[in-house]
Short mmCIF file of C-alpha atoms and ligand atoms in Angstrom, two decimals:
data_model
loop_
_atom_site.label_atom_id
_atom_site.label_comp_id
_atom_site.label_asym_id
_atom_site.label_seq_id
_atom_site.Cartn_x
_atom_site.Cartn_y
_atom_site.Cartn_z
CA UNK A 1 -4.15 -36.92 -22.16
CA UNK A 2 -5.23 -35.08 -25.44
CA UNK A 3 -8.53 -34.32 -27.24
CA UNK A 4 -10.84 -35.93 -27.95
CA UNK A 5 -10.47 -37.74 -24.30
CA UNK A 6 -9.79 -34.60 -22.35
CA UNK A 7 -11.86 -31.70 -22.74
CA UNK A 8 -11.18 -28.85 -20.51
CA UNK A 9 -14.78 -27.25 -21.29
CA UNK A 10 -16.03 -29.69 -19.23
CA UNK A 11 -15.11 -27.97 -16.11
CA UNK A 12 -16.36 -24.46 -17.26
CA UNK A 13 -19.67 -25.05 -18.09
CA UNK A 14 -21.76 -23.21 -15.56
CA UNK A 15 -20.95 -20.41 -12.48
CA UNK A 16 -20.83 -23.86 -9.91
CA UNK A 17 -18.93 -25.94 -11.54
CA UNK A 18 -16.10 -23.05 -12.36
CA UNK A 19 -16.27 -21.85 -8.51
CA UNK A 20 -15.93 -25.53 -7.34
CA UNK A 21 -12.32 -25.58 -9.61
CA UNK A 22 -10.85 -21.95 -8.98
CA UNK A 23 -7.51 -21.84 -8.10
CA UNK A 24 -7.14 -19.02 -6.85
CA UNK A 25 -9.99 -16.95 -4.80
CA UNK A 26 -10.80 -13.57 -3.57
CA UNK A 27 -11.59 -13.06 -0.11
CA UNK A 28 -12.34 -9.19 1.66
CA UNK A 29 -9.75 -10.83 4.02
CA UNK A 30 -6.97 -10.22 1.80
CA UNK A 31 -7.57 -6.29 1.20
CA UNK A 32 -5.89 -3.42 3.26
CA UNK A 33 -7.21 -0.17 2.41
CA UNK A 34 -4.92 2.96 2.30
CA UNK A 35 -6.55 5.98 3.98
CA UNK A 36 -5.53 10.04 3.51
CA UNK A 37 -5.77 11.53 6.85
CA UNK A 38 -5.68 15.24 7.46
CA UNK A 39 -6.08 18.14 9.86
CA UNK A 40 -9.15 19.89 10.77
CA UNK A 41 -12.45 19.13 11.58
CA UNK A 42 -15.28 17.79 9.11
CA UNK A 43 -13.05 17.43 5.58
CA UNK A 44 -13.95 14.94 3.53
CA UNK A 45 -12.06 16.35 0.36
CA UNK A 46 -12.55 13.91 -2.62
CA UNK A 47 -9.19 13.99 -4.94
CA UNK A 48 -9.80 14.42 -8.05
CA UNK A 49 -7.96 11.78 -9.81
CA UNK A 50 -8.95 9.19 -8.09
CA UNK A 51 -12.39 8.94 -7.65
CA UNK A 52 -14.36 7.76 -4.54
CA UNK A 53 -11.45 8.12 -2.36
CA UNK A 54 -11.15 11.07 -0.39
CA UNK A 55 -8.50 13.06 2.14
CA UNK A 56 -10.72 12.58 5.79
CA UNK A 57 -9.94 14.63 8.86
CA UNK A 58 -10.40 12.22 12.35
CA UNK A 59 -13.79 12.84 12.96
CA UNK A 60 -14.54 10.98 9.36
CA UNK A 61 -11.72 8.24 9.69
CA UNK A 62 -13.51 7.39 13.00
CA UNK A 63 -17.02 7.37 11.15
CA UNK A 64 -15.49 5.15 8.51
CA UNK A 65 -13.75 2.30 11.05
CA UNK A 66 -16.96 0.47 11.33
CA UNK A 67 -18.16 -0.02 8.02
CA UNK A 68 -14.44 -0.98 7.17
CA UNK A 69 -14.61 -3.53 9.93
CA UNK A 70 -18.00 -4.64 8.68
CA UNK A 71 -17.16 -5.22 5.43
CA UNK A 72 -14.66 -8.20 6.32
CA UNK A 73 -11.72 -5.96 5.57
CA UNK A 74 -9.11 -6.93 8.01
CA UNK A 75 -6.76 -3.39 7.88
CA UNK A 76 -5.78 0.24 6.84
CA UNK A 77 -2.66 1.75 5.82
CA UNK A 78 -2.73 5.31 7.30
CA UNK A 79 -0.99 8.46 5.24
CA UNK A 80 -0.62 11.69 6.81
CA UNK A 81 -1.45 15.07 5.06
CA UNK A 82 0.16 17.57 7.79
CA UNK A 83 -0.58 21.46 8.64
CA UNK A 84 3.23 22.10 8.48
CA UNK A 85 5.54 21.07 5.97
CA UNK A 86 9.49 21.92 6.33
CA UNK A 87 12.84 20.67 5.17
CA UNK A 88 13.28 18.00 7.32
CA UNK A 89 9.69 16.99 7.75
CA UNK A 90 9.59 17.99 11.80
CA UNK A 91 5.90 17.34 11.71
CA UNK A 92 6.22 13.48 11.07
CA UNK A 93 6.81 12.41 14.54
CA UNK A 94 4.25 15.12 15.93
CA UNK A 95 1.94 12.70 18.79
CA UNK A 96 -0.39 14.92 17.55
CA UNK A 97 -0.49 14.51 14.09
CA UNK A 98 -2.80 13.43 12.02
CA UNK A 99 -1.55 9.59 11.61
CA UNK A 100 -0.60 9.76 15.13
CA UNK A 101 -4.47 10.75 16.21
CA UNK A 102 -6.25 8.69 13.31
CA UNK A 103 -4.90 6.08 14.80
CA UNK A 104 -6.04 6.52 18.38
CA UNK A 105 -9.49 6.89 17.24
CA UNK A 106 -9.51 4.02 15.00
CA UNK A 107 -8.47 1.86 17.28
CA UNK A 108 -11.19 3.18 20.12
CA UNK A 109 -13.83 3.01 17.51
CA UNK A 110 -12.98 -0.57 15.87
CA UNK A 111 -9.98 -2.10 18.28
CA UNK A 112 -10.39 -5.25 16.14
CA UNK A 113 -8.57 -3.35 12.41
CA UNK A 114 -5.10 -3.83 12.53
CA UNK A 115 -3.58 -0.31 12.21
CA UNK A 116 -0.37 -0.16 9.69
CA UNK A 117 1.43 3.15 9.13
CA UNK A 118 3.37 4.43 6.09
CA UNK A 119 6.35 5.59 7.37
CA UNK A 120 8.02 8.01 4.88
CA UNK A 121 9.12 11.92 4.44
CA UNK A 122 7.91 12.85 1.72
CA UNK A 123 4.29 13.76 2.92
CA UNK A 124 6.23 15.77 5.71
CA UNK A 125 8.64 17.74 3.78
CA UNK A 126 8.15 20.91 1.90
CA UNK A 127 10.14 19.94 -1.29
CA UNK A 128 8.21 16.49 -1.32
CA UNK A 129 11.40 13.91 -1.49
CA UNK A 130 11.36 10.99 1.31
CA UNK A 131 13.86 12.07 3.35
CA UNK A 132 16.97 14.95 3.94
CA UNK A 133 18.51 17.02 0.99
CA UNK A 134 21.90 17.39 0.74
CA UNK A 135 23.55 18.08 -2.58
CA UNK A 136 20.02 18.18 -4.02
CA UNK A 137 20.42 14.21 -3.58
CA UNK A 138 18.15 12.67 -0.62
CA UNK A 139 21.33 11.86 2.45
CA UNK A 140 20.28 8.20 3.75
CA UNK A 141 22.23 7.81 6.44
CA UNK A 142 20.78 11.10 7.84
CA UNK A 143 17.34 10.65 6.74
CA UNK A 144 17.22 7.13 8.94
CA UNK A 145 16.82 8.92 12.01
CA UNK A 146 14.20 10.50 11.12
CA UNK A 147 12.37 7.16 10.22
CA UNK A 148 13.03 5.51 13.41
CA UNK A 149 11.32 8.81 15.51
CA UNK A 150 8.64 8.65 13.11
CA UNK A 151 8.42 5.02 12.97
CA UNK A 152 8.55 5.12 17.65
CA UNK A 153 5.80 8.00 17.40
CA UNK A 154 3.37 5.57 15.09
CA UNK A 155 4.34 2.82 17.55
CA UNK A 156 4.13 4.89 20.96
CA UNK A 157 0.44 6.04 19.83
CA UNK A 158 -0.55 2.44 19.10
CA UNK A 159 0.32 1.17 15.37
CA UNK A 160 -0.28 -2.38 15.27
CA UNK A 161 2.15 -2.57 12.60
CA UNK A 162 4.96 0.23 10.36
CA UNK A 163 5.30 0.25 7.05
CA UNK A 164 8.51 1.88 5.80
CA UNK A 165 8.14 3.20 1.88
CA UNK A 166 10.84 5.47 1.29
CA UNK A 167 13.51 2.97 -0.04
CA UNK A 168 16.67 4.36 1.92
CA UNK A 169 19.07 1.69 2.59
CA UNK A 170 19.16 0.04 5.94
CA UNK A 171 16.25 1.14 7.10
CA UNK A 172 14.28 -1.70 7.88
CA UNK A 173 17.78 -2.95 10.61
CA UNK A 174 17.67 0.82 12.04
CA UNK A 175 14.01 0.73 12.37
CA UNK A 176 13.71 -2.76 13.95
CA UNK A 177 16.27 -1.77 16.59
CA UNK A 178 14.95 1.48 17.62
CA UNK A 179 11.13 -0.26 18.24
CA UNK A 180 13.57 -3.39 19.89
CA UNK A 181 14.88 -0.74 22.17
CA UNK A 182 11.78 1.18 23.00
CA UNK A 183 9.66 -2.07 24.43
CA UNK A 184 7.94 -2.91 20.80
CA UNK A 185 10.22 -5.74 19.52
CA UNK A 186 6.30 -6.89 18.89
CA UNK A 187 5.38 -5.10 16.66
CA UNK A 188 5.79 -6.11 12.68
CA UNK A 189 7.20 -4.27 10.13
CA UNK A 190 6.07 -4.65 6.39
CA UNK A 191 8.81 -3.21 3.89
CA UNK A 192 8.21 -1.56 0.98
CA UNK A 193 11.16 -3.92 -0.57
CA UNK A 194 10.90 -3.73 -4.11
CA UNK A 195 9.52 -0.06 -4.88
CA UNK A 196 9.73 1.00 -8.13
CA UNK A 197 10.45 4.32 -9.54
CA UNK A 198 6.72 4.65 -11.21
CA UNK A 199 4.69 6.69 -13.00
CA UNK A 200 2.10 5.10 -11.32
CA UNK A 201 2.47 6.89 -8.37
CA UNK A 202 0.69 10.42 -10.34
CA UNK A 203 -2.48 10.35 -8.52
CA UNK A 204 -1.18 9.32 -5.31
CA UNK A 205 0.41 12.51 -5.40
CA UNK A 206 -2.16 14.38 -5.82
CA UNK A 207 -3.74 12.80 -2.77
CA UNK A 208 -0.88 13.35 -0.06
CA UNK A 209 0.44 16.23 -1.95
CA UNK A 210 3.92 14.69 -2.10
CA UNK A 211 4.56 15.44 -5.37
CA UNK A 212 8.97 16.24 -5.01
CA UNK A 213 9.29 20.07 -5.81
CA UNK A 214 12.35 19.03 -8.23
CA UNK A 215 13.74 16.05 -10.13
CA UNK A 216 12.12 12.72 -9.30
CA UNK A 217 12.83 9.77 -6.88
CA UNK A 218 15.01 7.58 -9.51
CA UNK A 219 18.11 7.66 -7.02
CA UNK A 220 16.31 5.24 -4.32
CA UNK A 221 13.29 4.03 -5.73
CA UNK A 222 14.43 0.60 -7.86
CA UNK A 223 14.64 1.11 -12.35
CA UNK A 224 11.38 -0.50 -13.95
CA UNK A 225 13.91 -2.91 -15.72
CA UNK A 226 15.09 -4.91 -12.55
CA UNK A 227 14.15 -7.85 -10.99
CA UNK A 228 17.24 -9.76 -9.93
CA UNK A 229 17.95 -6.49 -7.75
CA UNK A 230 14.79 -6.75 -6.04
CA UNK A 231 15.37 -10.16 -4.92
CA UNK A 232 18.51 -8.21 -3.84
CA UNK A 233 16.83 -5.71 -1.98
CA UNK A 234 14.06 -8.52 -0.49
CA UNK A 235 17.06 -10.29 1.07
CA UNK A 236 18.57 -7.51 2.57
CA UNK A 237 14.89 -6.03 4.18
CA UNK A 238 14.56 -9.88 5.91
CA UNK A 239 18.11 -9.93 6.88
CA UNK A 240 17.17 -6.71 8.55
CA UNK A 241 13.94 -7.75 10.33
CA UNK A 242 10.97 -7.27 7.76
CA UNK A 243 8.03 -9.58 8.00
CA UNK A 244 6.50 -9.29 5.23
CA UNK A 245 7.62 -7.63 2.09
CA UNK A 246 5.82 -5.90 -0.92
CA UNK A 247 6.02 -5.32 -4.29
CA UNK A 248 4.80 -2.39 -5.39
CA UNK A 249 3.19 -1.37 -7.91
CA UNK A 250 1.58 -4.16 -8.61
CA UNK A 251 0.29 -5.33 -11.97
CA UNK A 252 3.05 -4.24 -13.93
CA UNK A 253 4.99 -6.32 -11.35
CA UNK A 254 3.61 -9.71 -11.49
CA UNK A 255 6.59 -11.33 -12.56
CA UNK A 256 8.43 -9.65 -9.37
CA UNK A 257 5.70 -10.56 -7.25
CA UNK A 258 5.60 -14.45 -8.27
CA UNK A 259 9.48 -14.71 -8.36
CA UNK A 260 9.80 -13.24 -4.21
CA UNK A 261 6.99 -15.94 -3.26
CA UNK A 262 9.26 -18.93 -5.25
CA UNK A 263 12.18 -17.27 -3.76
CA UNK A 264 11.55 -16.86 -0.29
CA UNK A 265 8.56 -18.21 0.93
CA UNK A 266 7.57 -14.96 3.18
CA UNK A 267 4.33 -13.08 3.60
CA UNK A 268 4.40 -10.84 0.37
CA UNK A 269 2.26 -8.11 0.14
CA UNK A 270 1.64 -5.86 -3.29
CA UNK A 271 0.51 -3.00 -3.69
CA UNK A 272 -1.94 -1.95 -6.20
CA UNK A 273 -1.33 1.82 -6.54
CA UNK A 274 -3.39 5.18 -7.00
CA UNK A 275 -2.56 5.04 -11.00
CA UNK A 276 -3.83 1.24 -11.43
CA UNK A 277 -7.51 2.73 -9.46
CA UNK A 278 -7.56 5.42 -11.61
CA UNK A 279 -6.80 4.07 -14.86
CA UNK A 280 -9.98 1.16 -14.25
CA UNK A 281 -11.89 4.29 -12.92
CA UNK A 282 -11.63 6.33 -15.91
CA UNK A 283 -12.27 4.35 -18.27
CA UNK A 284 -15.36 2.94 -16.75
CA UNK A 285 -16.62 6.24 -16.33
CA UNK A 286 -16.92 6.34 -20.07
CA UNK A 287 -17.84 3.08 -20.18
CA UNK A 288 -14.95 1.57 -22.39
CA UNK A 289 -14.35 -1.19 -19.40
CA UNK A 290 -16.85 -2.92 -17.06
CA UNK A 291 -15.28 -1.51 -14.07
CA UNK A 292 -16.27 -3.80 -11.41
CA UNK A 293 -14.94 -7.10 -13.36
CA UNK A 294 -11.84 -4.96 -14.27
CA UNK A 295 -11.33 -4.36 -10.52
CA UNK A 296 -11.58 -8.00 -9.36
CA UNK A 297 -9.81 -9.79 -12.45
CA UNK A 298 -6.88 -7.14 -11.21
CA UNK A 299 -7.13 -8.06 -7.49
CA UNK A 300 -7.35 -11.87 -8.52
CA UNK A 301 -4.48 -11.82 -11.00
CA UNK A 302 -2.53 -10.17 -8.13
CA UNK A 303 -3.29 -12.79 -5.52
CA UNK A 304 -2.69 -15.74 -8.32
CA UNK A 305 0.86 -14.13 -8.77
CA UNK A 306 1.25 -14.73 -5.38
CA UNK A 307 0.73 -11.82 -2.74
CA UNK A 308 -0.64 -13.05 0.53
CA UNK A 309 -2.13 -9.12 0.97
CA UNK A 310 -3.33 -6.68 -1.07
CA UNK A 311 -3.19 -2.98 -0.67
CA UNK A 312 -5.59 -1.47 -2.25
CA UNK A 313 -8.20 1.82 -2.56
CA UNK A 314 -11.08 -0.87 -4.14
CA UNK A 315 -10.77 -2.79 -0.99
CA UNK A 316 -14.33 -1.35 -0.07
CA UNK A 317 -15.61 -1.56 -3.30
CA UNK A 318 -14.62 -5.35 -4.06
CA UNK A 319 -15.34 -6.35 -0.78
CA UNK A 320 -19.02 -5.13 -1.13
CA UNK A 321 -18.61 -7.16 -4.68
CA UNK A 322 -17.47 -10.47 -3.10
CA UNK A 323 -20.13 -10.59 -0.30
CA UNK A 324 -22.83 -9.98 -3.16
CA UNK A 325 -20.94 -12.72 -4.61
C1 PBG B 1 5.39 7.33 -0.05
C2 PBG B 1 4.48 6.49 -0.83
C3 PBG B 1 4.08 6.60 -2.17
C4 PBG B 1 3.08 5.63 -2.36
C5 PBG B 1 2.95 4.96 -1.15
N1 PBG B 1 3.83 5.49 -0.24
C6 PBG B 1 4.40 7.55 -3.22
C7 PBG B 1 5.74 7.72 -3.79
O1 PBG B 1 6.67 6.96 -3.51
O2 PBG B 1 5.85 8.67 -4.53
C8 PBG B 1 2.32 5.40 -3.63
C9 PBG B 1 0.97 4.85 -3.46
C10 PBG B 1 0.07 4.95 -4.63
O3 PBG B 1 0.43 5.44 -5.73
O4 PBG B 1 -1.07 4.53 -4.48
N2 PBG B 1 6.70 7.33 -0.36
#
């Protein structure tokens, strides 16, 4: 059917008419918001590029479970900031630790947020890479026990989910055995599956002061130019026991995003990074950009590519947005 006949203006003439015909909608539902958790008591430290998202000791996550829960906003994604960094990261599987403990309260506070954990090295160790050096290379096969304590202590203090983002191979098979063995074959695991090596990353840095003390994390984080290899790398994580998978970042990744839903038909989850907040952020700040449509024609185009979930640091933000409607 051509024009004069068919005339697709029909359908956008006014706010109801385009709502009743969207394909593809945004719901606070969707959103899991990434929190900074630290030590000590009363910090709510606001990092600098990324603003409106701060580093919150316990006392503040707790403060902050309700309104989360409130909003419609079905889950966080907890990173640790530690007192103690060393080689191997020894603090990451501390009970006591700030993940460990944010997660405790959060779930007194607000038992009904699901509770995922990032479980990585890199905000553990003092040069900043995800996992053991050896040969100024990161050693996977070494640094996999360290994920599976880290992954149990998340678990054993009441995770509702783990979240592995540091890209070693076989981690996802050696994690899903260790909770298998330890009474949690129950709990989920969403993989980090397709992780790029991104400069995207910058201001998450800043916020978990990770940043790796020398070279960068091109030797297991995936090249910018592949895709085939992260259907490669999806396989293997589901083969292994992943749930759901993400794609991360996200809108440079569309295309990676849309081809693992076609391919495989499991939960995906992306992840819209600290450099894709920041970059909206800025430049509404000098008002080149209406930030708020910026922000949800990002989350939409996300979801239309095909993530089930979205991680994201607007998640409050756009979920106060979509109940104002
Ligand atoms: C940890 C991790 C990173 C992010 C999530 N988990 C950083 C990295 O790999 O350097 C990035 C999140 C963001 O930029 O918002 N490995």
């Amino acid at each position: 059917m051509s024009f004069p006949i068919y005339r697709p203006r029909r359908l956008r003439k006014n706010d109801t008419i385009r709502k009743m015909v969207r394909e593809t909608s945004l719901s606070p539902s969707d959103l899991i918001l990434p929190l900074f958790v630290t030590y000590g008591k009363n910090v709510k430290k606001e990092i600098k590029s990324m603003p409106g998202i701060f580093q919150m000791s316990i006392d503040n996550i707790r403060k902050e479970a309700k309104e989360i829960s409130s909003l419609g906003i079905p889950s966080v994604i907890l990173f640790g900031i530690p007192e103690h960094k060393d080689e191997i990261g020894s603090s990451a599987n501390d009970p006591h630790g700030p993940v460990q403990e944010a997660i405790k309260a959060i779930k007194d506070k607000a038992p009904e947020i699901m509770v995922i954990t990032d479980v990585c090295m890199c905000e553990y160790t003092s040069h900043g890479h995800c996992g053991i050096i050896k040969n100024k290379d990161v050693d996977n096969d070494a640094t996999l026990e360290l994920l599976c304590e880290e992954a149990l202590s998340h678990a054993e203090a009441g995770a509702d989910m783990v979240a592995p983002s540091d890209m070693m191979d076989g981690r996802i098979g050696a994690i899903r055995d260790t909770l298998d063995e330890n009474g949690f074959s129950n709990l989920p695991i969403m993989s980090y599956a397709a992780k790029y090596a991104s400069a995207f990353y910058g201001p998450f840095r800043d916020a978990a002061e990770s940043t790796p003390k020398f070279g960068d994390r091109r030797s297991y984080q995936m090249d910018p130019g592949n895709s085939e290899e992260a259907l490669r790398e999806v396989a293997l994580d589901i083969e292994e026991g992943a749930d759901i998978v993400m794609v991360k970042p996200a809108l440079p990744y569309l295309d990676i995003i849309y081809r693992i839903k076609e391919s495989f038909g499991y939960p995906v989850a992306a992840y819209n990074v600290s450099g894709e907040y920041s970059i909206i952020k800025a430049a509404a700040e000098r008002d080149w950009i209406d930030g708020q449509r910026a922000m949800l024609e990002s989350l939409v185009s996300i979801k239309r590519a095909g993530a089930d979930l979205i991680l994201t640091y607007f998640a409050k933000e756009a979920a106060k947005a979509l109940i104002r409607g």
